[in-house]
mmCIF file of C-alpha atoms in Angstrom:
data_model
loop_
_atom_site.group_PDB
_atom_site.id
_atom_site.type_symbol
_atom_site.label_atom_id
_atom_site.label_comp_id
_atom_site.label_asym_id
_atom_site.label_seq_id
_atom_site.Cartn_x
_atom_site.Cartn_y
_atom_site.Cartn_z
ATOM 1 C CA MET U 1 69.480 38.988 24.639
ATOM 2 C CA SER U 2 71.252 36.188 22.882
ATOM 3 C CA ARG U 3 72.739 35.095 26.214
ATOM 4 C CA GLN U 4 69.380 34.220 27.721
ATOM 5 C CA ALA U 5 68.410 32.306 24.579
ATOM 6 C CA GLY U 6 71.536 30.174 24.835
ATOM 7 C CA ARG U 7 70.685 29.191 28.404
ATOM 8 C CA GLY U 8 67.176 27.939 27.754
ATOM 9 C CA THR U 9 63.898 29.460 28.741
ATOM 10 C CA GLU U 10 63.876 28.755 32.474
ATOM 11 C CA SER U 11 65.279 31.671 34.430
ATOM 12 C CA LYS U 12 68.555 31.024 36.159
ATOM 13 C CA LYS U 13 67.886 33.008 39.299
ATOM 14 C CA MET U 14 69.566 31.538 42.316
ATOM 15 C CA ASN U 15 68.483 32.171 45.862
ATOM 16 C CA SER U 16 70.576 35.039 47.199
ATOM 17 C CA GLU U 17 70.451 33.485 50.637
ATOM 18 C CA LEU U 18 72.348 30.503 49.324
ATOM 19 C CA PHE U 19 74.996 32.992 48.193
ATOM 20 C CA THR U 20 75.114 34.615 51.651
ATOM 21 C CA LEU U 21 75.369 31.188 53.291
ATOM 22 C CA THR U 22 78.097 30.071 50.908
ATOM 23 C CA TYR U 23 80.148 33.184 51.528
ATOM 24 C CA GLY U 24 79.659 32.826 55.263
ATOM 25 C CA ALA U 25 80.772 29.203 55.212
ATOM 26 C CA LEU U 26 83.845 30.256 53.274
ATOM 27 C CA VAL U 27 84.837 32.943 55.761
ATOM 28 C CA THR U 28 84.272 30.811 58.837
ATOM 29 C CA GLN U 29 86.275 27.949 57.364
ATOM 30 C CA LEU U 30 89.114 30.351 56.583
ATOM 31 C CA CYS U 31 88.973 31.598 60.176
ATOM 32 C CA LYS U 32 89.304 28.031 61.430
ATOM 33 C CA ASP U 33 92.154 27.301 59.035
ATOM 34 C CA TYR U 34 94.172 30.460 59.583
ATOM 35 C CA GLU U 35 93.504 31.444 63.205
ATOM 36 C CA ASN U 36 94.565 35.054 62.841
ATOM 37 C CA ASP U 37 92.417 37.731 61.176
ATOM 38 C CA GLU U 38 95.181 39.299 59.107
ATOM 39 C CA ASP U 39 95.848 36.032 57.277
ATOM 40 C CA VAL U 40 92.150 35.535 56.628
ATOM 41 C CA ASN U 41 91.934 39.034 55.187
ATOM 42 C CA LYS U 42 94.856 38.297 52.888
ATOM 43 C CA GLN U 43 93.323 35.037 51.698
ATOM 44 C CA LEU U 44 90.002 36.712 51.003
ATOM 45 C CA ASP U 45 91.811 39.353 48.992
ATOM 46 C CA LYS U 46 93.672 36.697 46.992
ATOM 47 C CA MET U 47 90.500 34.793 46.282
ATOM 48 C CA GLY U 48 88.798 37.983 45.254
ATOM 49 C CA TYR U 49 91.690 38.771 42.926
ATOM 50 C CA ASN U 50 91.313 35.410 41.176
ATOM 51 C CA ILE U 51 87.616 36.047 40.766
ATOM 52 C CA GLY U 52 88.219 39.575 39.504
ATOM 53 C CA VAL U 53 90.607 38.610 36.695
ATOM 54 C CA ARG U 54 87.962 36.289 35.270
ATOM 55 C CA LEU U 55 84.909 38.373 36.064
ATOM 56 C CA ILE U 56 86.197 41.322 34.065
ATOM 57 C CA GLU U 57 85.913 39.409 30.774
ATOM 58 C CA ASP U 58 82.388 38.352 31.595
ATOM 59 C CA PHE U 59 81.558 41.964 32.449
ATOM 60 C CA LEU U 60 83.101 43.319 29.237
ATOM 61 C CA ALA U 61 81.446 40.644 27.098
ATOM 62 C CA ARG U 62 78.007 41.350 28.503
ATOM 63 C CA SER U 63 77.974 45.053 29.116
ATOM 64 C CA ASN U 64 79.730 46.289 25.981
ATOM 65 C CA VAL U 65 81.311 49.263 27.742
ATOM 66 C CA GLY U 66 84.300 50.791 25.989
ATOM 67 C CA ARG U 67 87.599 51.765 27.555
ATOM 68 C CA CYS U 68 87.308 54.359 30.308
ATOM 69 C CA HIS U 69 89.431 57.443 29.718
ATOM 70 C CA ASP U 70 89.723 58.674 33.262
ATOM 71 C CA PHE U 71 89.147 57.537 36.801
ATOM 72 C CA ARG U 72 85.785 59.287 37.058
ATOM 73 C CA GLU U 73 84.408 57.240 34.162
ATOM 74 C CA THR U 74 85.789 54.117 35.792
ATOM 75 C CA ALA U 75 84.060 54.987 39.052
ATOM 76 C CA ASP U 76 80.763 55.490 37.240
ATOM 77 C CA VAL U 77 81.003 52.203 35.385
ATOM 78 C CA ILE U 78 81.905 50.311 38.551
ATOM 79 C CA ALA U 79 79.081 51.746 40.623
ATOM 80 C CA LYS U 80 76.291 51.978 38.079
ATOM 81 C CA THR U 81 76.945 49.013 35.813
ATOM 82 C CA ALA U 82 79.176 46.477 37.509
ATOM 83 C CA PHE U 83 77.764 46.472 41.021
ATOM 84 C CA LYS U 84 74.259 46.541 39.586
ATOM 85 C CA MET U 85 74.978 43.580 37.301
ATOM 86 C CA TYR U 86 76.599 41.332 39.885
ATOM 87 C CA LEU U 87 75.236 42.298 43.296
ATOM 88 C CA GLY U 88 72.039 44.075 42.359
ATOM 89 C CA ILE U 89 72.969 47.234 44.294
ATOM 90 C CA THR U 90 74.067 50.681 43.149
ATOM 91 C CA PRO U 91 76.546 52.265 45.535
ATOM 92 C CA SER U 92 76.986 56.036 45.501
ATOM 93 C CA ILE U 93 80.255 57.714 44.633
ATOM 94 C CA THR U 94 81.503 60.400 47.024
ATOM 95 C CA ASN U 95 84.558 61.943 48.632
ATOM 96 C CA TRP U 96 86.642 62.596 45.568
ATOM 97 C CA SER U 97 90.184 63.590 46.446
ATOM 98 C CA PRO U 98 91.365 66.950 45.030
ATOM 99 C CA GLY U 99 93.620 65.186 42.526
ATOM 100 C CA GLY U 100 90.745 63.053 41.237
ATOM 101 C CA ASP U 101 92.586 59.836 41.972
ATOM 102 C CA GLU U 102 90.671 58.601 45.011
ATOM 103 C CA PHE U 103 86.998 58.131 45.685
ATOM 104 C CA SER U 104 84.641 56.288 47.997
ATOM 105 C CA LEU U 105 81.854 53.872 47.207
ATOM 106 C CA ILE U 106 79.100 54.038 49.786
ATOM 107 C CA LEU U 107 77.023 50.866 50.047
ATOM 108 C CA GLU U 108 73.745 51.263 51.911
ATOM 109 C CA ASN U 109 73.342 47.523 52.184
ATOM 110 C CA ASN U 110 75.882 44.833 51.460
ATOM 111 C CA PRO U 111 74.328 41.546 50.268
ATOM 112 C CA LEU U 112 77.293 39.585 51.583
ATOM 113 C CA VAL U 113 76.570 40.521 55.211
ATOM 114 C CA ASP U 114 72.832 39.897 55.490
ATOM 115 C CA PHE U 115 72.313 38.212 58.857
ATOM 116 C CA VAL U 116 75.988 38.513 59.910
ATOM 117 C CA GLU U 117 77.339 39.774 63.246
ATOM 118 C CA LEU U 118 81.054 39.938 63.949
ATOM 119 C CA PRO U 119 82.035 38.388 67.299
ATOM 120 C CA ASP U 120 84.527 40.209 69.590
ATOM 121 C CA ASN U 121 87.387 37.805 68.961
ATOM 122 C CA HIS U 122 87.367 38.664 65.244
ATOM 123 C CA SER U 123 87.403 42.438 65.569
ATOM 124 C CA SER U 124 90.019 43.000 62.865
ATOM 125 C CA LEU U 125 88.432 40.666 60.332
ATOM 126 C CA ILE U 126 87.364 42.449 57.145
ATOM 127 C CA TYR U 127 84.421 40.227 56.322
ATOM 128 C CA SER U 128 83.796 41.461 52.782
ATOM 129 C CA ASN U 129 87.428 41.708 51.787
ATOM 130 C CA LEU U 130 86.684 39.489 48.802
ATOM 131 C CA LEU U 131 85.120 42.531 47.133
ATOM 132 C CA CYS U 132 88.388 44.463 47.402
ATOM 133 C CA GLY U 133 90.244 41.636 45.691
ATOM 134 C CA VAL U 134 87.643 41.421 42.937
ATOM 135 C CA LEU U 135 87.890 45.138 42.164
ATOM 136 C CA ARG U 136 91.674 45.067 42.240
ATOM 137 C CA GLY U 137 91.927 41.994 39.980
ATOM 138 C CA ALA U 138 89.373 43.231 37.490
ATOM 139 C CA LEU U 139 90.969 46.662 37.094
ATOM 140 C CA GLU U 140 94.423 45.180 36.776
ATOM 141 C CA MET U 141 93.269 43.304 33.678
ATOM 142 C CA VAL U 142 92.303 46.595 32.066
ATOM 143 C CA GLN U 143 95.720 48.085 32.835
ATOM 144 C CA MET U 144 94.858 50.028 36.024
ATOM 145 C CA ALA U 145 96.682 49.414 39.282
ATOM 146 C CA VAL U 146 94.452 50.405 42.182
ATOM 147 C CA ASP U 147 94.405 50.130 45.915
ATOM 148 C CA VAL U 148 91.044 49.135 47.417
ATOM 149 C CA LYS U 149 90.145 49.028 51.088
ATOM 150 C CA PHE U 150 87.240 49.207 53.462
ATOM 151 C CA VAL U 151 87.150 52.341 55.609
ATOM 152 C CA GLN U 152 83.735 51.879 57.157
ATOM 153 C CA ASP U 153 81.887 48.644 57.805
ATOM 154 C CA THR U 154 78.347 48.172 59.118
ATOM 155 C CA LEU U 155 79.571 45.009 60.832
ATOM 156 C CA LYS U 156 81.865 47.123 62.975
ATOM 157 C CA GLY U 157 79.166 49.535 64.048
ATOM 158 C CA ASP U 158 79.388 52.182 61.298
ATOM 159 C CA SER U 159 76.220 53.434 59.648
ATOM 160 C CA VAL U 160 77.249 52.586 56.097
ATOM 161 C CA THR U 161 79.855 50.458 54.362
ATOM 162 C CA GLU U 162 82.482 52.560 52.632
ATOM 163 C CA ILE U 163 85.065 51.247 50.167
ATOM 164 C CA ARG U 164 87.923 53.605 49.297
ATOM 165 C CA MET U 165 89.512 53.183 45.865
ATOM 166 C CA LYS U 166 92.782 54.841 44.962
ATOM 167 C CA PHE U 167 94.311 54.960 41.510
ATOM 168 C CA ILE U 168 98.014 54.120 41.715
ATOM 169 C CA ARG U 169 99.191 53.984 38.120
ATOM 170 C CA ARG U 170 98.454 52.784 34.658
ATOM 171 C CA ILE U 171 100.060 49.400 33.955
ATOM 172 C CA GLU U 172 102.251 50.004 30.932
ATOM 173 C CA ASP U 173 103.738 46.572 30.303
ATOM 174 C CA ASN U 174 101.852 44.237 27.965
ATOM 175 C CA LEU U 175 99.491 46.937 26.779
ATOM 176 C CA PRO U 176 97.163 45.625 24.067
ATOM 177 C CA ALA U 177 98.079 47.110 20.683
ATOM 178 C CA GLY U 178 96.518 50.456 19.998
ATOM 179 C CA GLU U 179 96.234 51.525 23.612
ATOM 180 C CA GLU U 180 99.363 53.656 23.942
ATOM 181 C CA MET Z 1 78.801 30.077 3.176
ATOM 182 C CA ALA Z 2 81.549 28.897 5.387
ATOM 183 C CA ILE Z 3 83.557 29.810 8.383
ATOM 184 C CA PHE Z 4 86.923 28.233 7.908
ATOM 185 C CA SER Z 5 88.631 28.572 11.250
ATOM 186 C CA VAL Z 6 88.800 30.282 14.614
ATOM 187 C CA TYR Z 7 91.972 31.289 16.449
ATOM 188 C CA VAL Z 8 92.243 32.717 19.968
ATOM 189 C CA VAL Z 9 95.468 34.551 20.799
ATOM 190 C CA ASN Z 10 96.473 35.553 24.321
ATOM 191 C CA LYS Z 11 98.027 38.825 25.493
ATOM 192 C CA ALA Z 12 101.578 37.693 24.780
ATOM 193 C CA GLY Z 13 100.811 36.593 21.221
ATOM 194 C CA GLY Z 14 100.624 32.862 21.915
ATOM 195 C CA LEU Z 15 97.929 30.762 20.314
ATOM 196 C CA ILE Z 16 95.658 29.350 23.013
ATOM 197 C CA TYR Z 17 92.905 27.878 20.869
ATOM 198 C CA GLN Z 18 92.450 26.859 17.289
ATOM 199 C CA LEU Z 19 89.554 25.224 15.474
ATOM 200 C CA ASP Z 20 89.329 24.285 11.793
ATOM 201 C CA HIS Z 21 85.625 24.256 11.208
ATOM 202 C CA HIS Z 22 85.364 23.811 7.501
ATOM 203 C CA ALA Z 23 88.401 23.204 5.394
ATOM 204 C CA PRO Z 24 87.667 23.289 1.661
ATOM 205 C CA ARG Z 25 89.861 20.384 0.741
ATOM 206 C CA ALA Z 26 90.537 19.865 -2.906
ATOM 207 C CA ASP Z 27 92.386 16.576 -2.816
ATOM 208 C CA THR Z 28 92.929 14.614 -5.980
ATOM 209 C CA GLU Z 29 93.755 10.959 -6.029
ATOM 210 C CA LYS Z 30 95.022 9.360 -9.234
ATOM 211 C CA THR Z 31 96.619 6.150 -10.346
ATOM 212 C CA PHE Z 32 99.905 6.504 -12.168
ATOM 213 C CA SER Z 33 102.091 4.224 -14.171
ATOM 214 C CA PHE Z 34 105.861 4.489 -14.612
ATOM 215 C CA PRO Z 35 107.335 6.949 -15.511
ATOM 216 C CA LEU Z 36 105.607 9.650 -13.469
ATOM 217 C CA ASP Z 37 104.842 12.659 -15.659
ATOM 218 C CA LEU Z 38 104.905 15.045 -12.721
ATOM 219 C CA VAL Z 39 108.137 16.490 -11.432
ATOM 220 C CA LEU Z 40 108.343 16.141 -7.665
ATOM 221 C CA ARG Z 41 110.828 17.743 -5.347
ATOM 222 C CA PRO Z 42 111.335 17.916 -1.614
ATOM 223 C CA HIS Z 43 110.325 21.125 0.116
ATOM 224 C CA ASP Z 44 110.645 21.605 3.894
ATOM 225 C CA GLU Z 45 109.293 18.389 5.303
ATOM 226 C CA ARG Z 46 107.127 17.461 2.338
ATOM 227 C CA VAL Z 47 107.295 16.281 -1.251
ATOM 228 C CA VAL Z 48 105.626 18.791 -3.554
ATOM 229 C CA VAL Z 49 104.754 19.023 -7.231
ATOM 230 C CA ALA Z 50 107.272 21.291 -8.980
ATOM 231 C CA PHE Z 51 106.047 20.927 -12.549
ATOM 232 C CA GLY Z 52 103.422 19.068 -14.529
ATOM 233 C CA GLN Z 53 100.101 20.559 -13.480
ATOM 234 C CA ARG Z 54 97.120 18.580 -14.782
ATOM 235 C CA ASP Z 55 93.725 17.196 -13.823
ATOM 236 C CA GLY Z 56 93.341 19.124 -10.619
ATOM 237 C CA ILE Z 57 96.879 18.459 -9.441
ATOM 238 C CA ARG Z 58 98.535 21.829 -9.155
ATOM 239 C CA VAL Z 59 102.046 23.050 -8.664
ATOM 240 C CA GLY Z 60 102.674 23.326 -4.959
ATOM 241 C CA HIS Z 61 100.378 20.485 -3.997
ATOM 242 C CA ALA Z 62 101.978 18.040 -1.630
ATOM 243 C CA VAL Z 63 101.910 14.266 -1.702
ATOM 244 C CA LEU Z 64 99.361 13.388 0.962
ATOM 245 C CA ALA Z 65 98.987 9.631 0.587
ATOM 246 C CA ILE Z 66 100.402 6.744 -1.416
ATOM 247 C CA ASN Z 67 98.156 3.753 -2.130
ATOM 248 C CA GLY Z 68 95.762 4.991 0.503
ATOM 249 C CA ALA Z 69 98.302 5.203 3.323
ATOM 250 C CA GLU Z 70 99.076 8.738 4.499
ATOM 251 C CA VAL Z 71 102.673 9.780 4.074
ATOM 252 C CA ASN Z 72 104.689 11.000 7.006
ATOM 253 C CA GLY Z 73 106.474 14.074 5.687
ATOM 254 C CA ARG Z 74 108.963 12.786 3.167
ATOM 255 C CA PHE Z 75 108.542 9.136 4.080
ATOM 256 C CA THR Z 76 105.809 6.661 3.298
ATOM 257 C CA ALA Z 77 103.763 5.081 6.054
ATOM 258 C CA ASP Z 78 106.217 2.159 6.239
ATOM 259 C CA GLY Z 79 109.302 4.364 6.456
ATOM 260 C CA LYS Z 80 110.577 4.400 2.871
ATOM 261 C CA ASP Z 81 111.637 7.679 1.265
ATOM 262 C CA VAL Z 82 108.839 8.841 -1.047
ATOM 263 C CA LEU Z 83 111.020 10.005 -3.909
ATOM 264 C CA GLU Z 84 112.968 6.730 -3.887
ATOM 265 C CA PHE Z 85 109.747 4.768 -3.803
ATOM 266 C CA LEU Z 86 108.354 6.645 -6.758
ATOM 267 C CA GLY Z 87 111.619 6.308 -8.702
ATOM 268 C CA ASN Z 88 111.414 2.499 -8.647
ATOM 269 C CA PRO Z 89 109.397 1.066 -11.573
ATOM 270 C CA ALA Z 90 108.633 -2.087 -9.556
ATOM 271 C CA ASN Z 91 106.266 -0.111 -7.315
ATOM 272 C CA TYR Z 92 103.956 0.924 -10.154
ATOM 273 C CA PRO Z 93 101.025 1.230 -10.827
ATOM 274 C CA VAL Z 94 100.659 3.428 -7.760
ATOM 275 C CA SER Z 95 97.818 5.592 -6.520
ATOM 276 C CA ILE Z 96 98.901 8.968 -5.167
ATOM 277 C CA ARG Z 97 96.788 11.586 -3.437
ATOM 278 C CA PHE Z 98 97.792 15.219 -3.927
ATOM 279 C CA GLY Z 99 96.436 18.239 -2.209
ATOM 280 C CA ARG Z 100 97.240 21.419 -0.381
ATOM 281 C CA HIS Z 101 98.965 20.489 2.841
ATOM 282 C CA ARG Z 102 97.289 21.252 6.131
ATOM 283 C CA LEU Z 103 99.103 23.594 8.477
ATOM 284 C CA SER Z 104 100.827 21.771 11.316
ATOM 285 C CA SER Z 105 100.212 23.024 14.838
ATOM 286 C CA ASN Z 106 103.682 24.542 15.032
ATOM 287 C CA GLU Z 107 103.027 26.483 11.867
ATOM 288 C CA LYS Z 108 99.757 27.719 13.294
ATOM 289 C CA LEU Z 109 101.524 28.882 16.462
ATOM 290 C CA MET Z 110 104.043 30.807 14.402
ATOM 291 C CA LEU Z 111 101.389 32.361 12.214
ATOM 292 C CA ALA Z 112 99.391 33.427 15.257
ATOM 293 C CA SER Z 113 102.434 35.151 16.784
ATOM 294 C CA MET Z 114 103.142 36.831 13.481
ATOM 295 C CA PHE Z 115 99.601 38.054 13.274
ATOM 296 C CA HIS Z 116 99.861 39.393 16.818
ATOM 297 C CA SER Z 117 102.856 41.502 15.752
ATOM 298 C CA LEU Z 118 101.208 42.653 12.534
ATOM 299 C CA PHE Z 119 98.148 43.637 14.503
ATOM 300 C CA ALA Z 120 100.313 45.949 16.594
ATOM 301 C CA ILE Z 121 101.987 47.368 13.481
ATOM 302 C CA GLY Z 122 98.539 48.165 12.129
ATOM 303 C CA SER Z 123 97.887 50.541 14.987
ATOM 304 C CA GLN Z 124 101.343 52.097 14.755
ATOM 305 C CA LEU Z 125 101.070 52.809 11.059
ATOM 306 C CA SER Z 126 97.902 54.752 11.552
ATOM 307 C CA PRO Z 127 98.127 58.502 10.906
ATOM 308 C CA GLU Z 128 95.634 59.101 13.722
ATOM 309 C CA ILE Z 129 96.472 58.407 17.341
ATOM 310 C CA GLY Z 130 94.565 55.781 19.241
ATOM 311 C CA SER Z 131 93.808 53.632 16.266
ATOM 312 C CA SER Z 132 92.851 50.021 16.750
ATOM 313 C CA GLY Z 133 94.952 47.225 15.299
ATOM 314 C CA ILE Z 134 94.075 45.233 12.167
ATOM 315 C CA GLU Z 135 90.366 44.448 12.224
ATOM 316 C CA MET Z 136 90.009 42.814 8.840
ATOM 317 C CA LEU Z 137 92.304 41.267 6.305
ATOM 318 C CA GLU Z 138 90.830 40.512 2.908
ATOM 319 C CA THR Z 139 92.013 38.226 0.134
ATOM 320 C CA ASP Z 140 90.175 36.810 -2.844
ATOM 321 C CA THR Z 141 89.433 33.525 -1.095
ATOM 322 C CA PHE Z 142 88.789 34.515 2.508
ATOM 323 C CA LYS Z 143 88.382 37.365 4.964
ATOM 324 C CA LEU Z 144 90.112 37.388 8.316
ATOM 325 C CA HIS Z 145 88.251 39.244 11.072
ATOM 326 C CA CYS Z 146 89.930 40.132 14.335
ATOM 327 C CA PHE Z 147 88.488 41.440 17.582
ATOM 328 C CA GLN Z 148 90.723 42.513 20.450
ATOM 329 C CA THR Z 149 89.174 42.798 23.905
ATOM 330 C CA LEU Z 150 90.100 45.524 26.373
ATOM 331 C CA THR Z 151 92.160 42.924 28.200
ATOM 332 C CA GLY Z 152 94.310 42.090 25.170
ATOM 333 C CA ILE Z 153 92.863 38.736 24.067
ATOM 334 C CA LYS Z 154 92.320 38.471 20.306
ATOM 335 C CA PHE Z 155 89.621 36.429 18.636
ATOM 336 C CA VAL Z 156 90.348 35.755 14.962
ATOM 337 C CA VAL Z 157 87.853 34.242 12.528
ATOM 338 C CA LEU Z 158 88.655 33.254 8.943
ATOM 339 C CA ALA Z 159 85.553 33.099 6.800
ATOM 340 C CA ASP Z 160 84.223 33.145 3.269
ATOM 341 C CA PRO Z 161 84.307 36.744 1.931
ATOM 342 C CA ARG Z 162 80.539 36.774 1.476
ATOM 343 C CA GLN Z 163 79.783 35.595 5.006
ATOM 344 C CA ALA Z 164 77.984 38.264 7.050
ATOM 345 C CA GLY Z 165 77.452 38.633 10.759
ATOM 346 C CA ILE Z 166 81.059 37.973 11.743
ATOM 347 C CA ASP Z 167 81.159 40.942 14.142
ATOM 348 C CA ALA Z 168 78.268 39.503 16.095
ATOM 349 C CA LEU Z 169 79.948 36.101 15.936
ATOM 350 C CA LEU Z 170 83.162 37.524 17.410
ATOM 351 C CA ARG Z 171 81.212 39.044 20.313
ATOM 352 C CA LYS Z 172 79.431 35.718 20.803
ATOM 353 C CA ILE Z 173 82.766 33.885 20.889
ATOM 354 C CA TYR Z 174 83.903 36.377 23.569
ATOM 355 C CA GLU Z 175 80.825 35.498 25.618
ATOM 356 C CA ILE Z 176 81.430 31.772 25.163
ATOM 357 C CA TYR Z 177 85.066 32.290 26.244
ATOM 358 C CA SER Z 178 84.043 34.236 29.333
ATOM 359 C CA ASP Z 179 81.530 31.510 30.207
ATOM 360 C CA TYR Z 180 83.003 28.117 29.424
ATOM 361 C CA ALA Z 181 86.707 28.850 29.657
ATOM 362 C CA LEU Z 182 86.962 31.484 32.380
ATOM 363 C CA LYS Z 183 84.262 30.150 34.661
ATOM 364 C CA ASN Z 184 85.953 26.769 34.637
ATOM 365 C CA PRO Z 185 88.097 27.049 37.780
ATOM 366 C CA PHE Z 186 90.537 24.481 36.440
ATOM 367 C CA TYR Z 187 91.374 26.573 33.428
ATOM 368 C CA SER Z 188 94.409 28.842 33.972
ATOM 369 C CA LEU Z 189 94.413 32.213 32.283
ATOM 370 C CA GLU Z 190 96.574 32.650 29.158
ATOM 371 C CA MET Z 191 97.041 28.876 28.819
ATOM 372 C CA PRO Z 192 95.749 26.711 25.938
ATOM 373 C CA ILE Z 193 92.019 26.185 26.232
ATOM 374 C CA ARG Z 194 91.152 22.522 26.642
ATOM 375 C CA CYS Z 195 87.531 22.739 27.725
ATOM 376 C CA GLU Z 196 84.959 20.417 26.133
ATOM 377 C CA LEU Z 197 82.092 22.781 26.802
ATOM 378 C CA PHE Z 198 83.939 25.626 25.113
ATOM 379 C CA ASP Z 199 84.490 23.455 21.997
ATOM 380 C CA GLN Z 200 80.879 22.332 21.847
ATOM 381 C CA ASN Z 201 79.379 25.756 22.309
ATOM 382 C CA LEU Z 202 81.777 27.339 19.876
ATOM 383 C CA LYS Z 203 80.855 24.805 17.180
ATOM 384 C CA LEU Z 204 77.173 25.497 17.810
ATOM 385 C CA ALA Z 205 77.731 29.226 17.458
ATOM 386 C CA LEU Z 206 79.651 28.724 14.213
ATOM 387 C CA GLU Z 207 76.858 26.617 12.793
ATOM 388 C CA VAL Z 208 74.271 29.240 13.668
ATOM 389 C CA ALA Z 209 76.369 31.934 12.024
ATOM 390 C CA GLU Z 210 76.925 29.867 8.885
ATOM 391 C CA LYS Z 211 73.224 29.137 8.475
ATOM 392 C CA ALA Z 212 72.526 32.828 8.632
ATOM 393 C CA GLY Z 213 73.932 33.194 5.137
ATOM 394 C CA PRO Z 214 75.319 36.210 3.327
ATOM 395 C CA PHE Z 215 72.712 38.672 4.505
ATOM 396 C CA GLY Z 216 72.924 38.144 8.238
ATOM 397 C CA PRO Z 217 70.520 36.258 10.520
ATOM 398 C CA GLY Z 218 67.058 35.723 9.180
ATOM 399 C CA SER Z 219 68.066 35.346 5.572
#
């Protein structure tokens, strides 16, 4: 692909453990700075949002997917293309609500939490909340307002990590021309 | 084969980046003696030729420089009014450079906003629903290609009509934007792009596309 050619011939693979360590350092520093778990969760969500609004352009530029016409397509693209491209995992999509506006992403393993154990004094910390922010920010840039939250977390003793995504509405202001 | 310029327009229609890569300038510099056989008149902020086309100097060309010093709108480099200066026989013989004026950055901003609106009109005029906006605008001297991303950013390239491979170039510019502008944490979204790396890589991409010639890469 032309992208690899522009970057030179040496592969740009980075050690995923460095990524896990970096994320861990980030969360622990936030815990020290903010003292209570709710604030840390909010900050992680904000940071994720800022990542998401930029990541979406990178995703669209590289993957060439077109506009999704319904929430099911969106779910497919997120699970099979986006997660694969950025985290190397393919979550499964389950638990569709009857109205087709809510679904769950089931992650067997979450690369952010390799080697992590939550201590008792941080029981309400949502460690991977950054991911929720990223998904929310990215979808907002393609005119979808969504609500994203963790409902199961392996760090809290559940068997899998489950992210619930709910479609709230289409963002109608500032639509790009031709999208009405 | 030439790519003349690149414009990047944000969601609201504001110009956030502009590059003139290759401007085919047809300036003519000539020495004149009194009286001047061209008729000059003021127009907007410039002095233009109204009548007397000859030797490459055409009607509509603006006075760009007098005696080598660039003019500042309607005034010479040292502050005198151009028309007064040229009306005084004591200043002759004088060397004047004429040419098509370059667009000022304000004019480019206005043109970009206008194009943003026209782009939207393009999709509204369409007899079919869900049409895209204007993708290409063609004149006898250039073709304007436009690519709008799903997030509303428009990349506009003005190129020679025979230049091929502009679609691939537009996608490449999108990649360069997502790399060197967006991954720069100090760049704020929707604001003017002032990133060195973006400039450099964009110029490289333009050169590669130009070398490709009229039949696409490999020709």
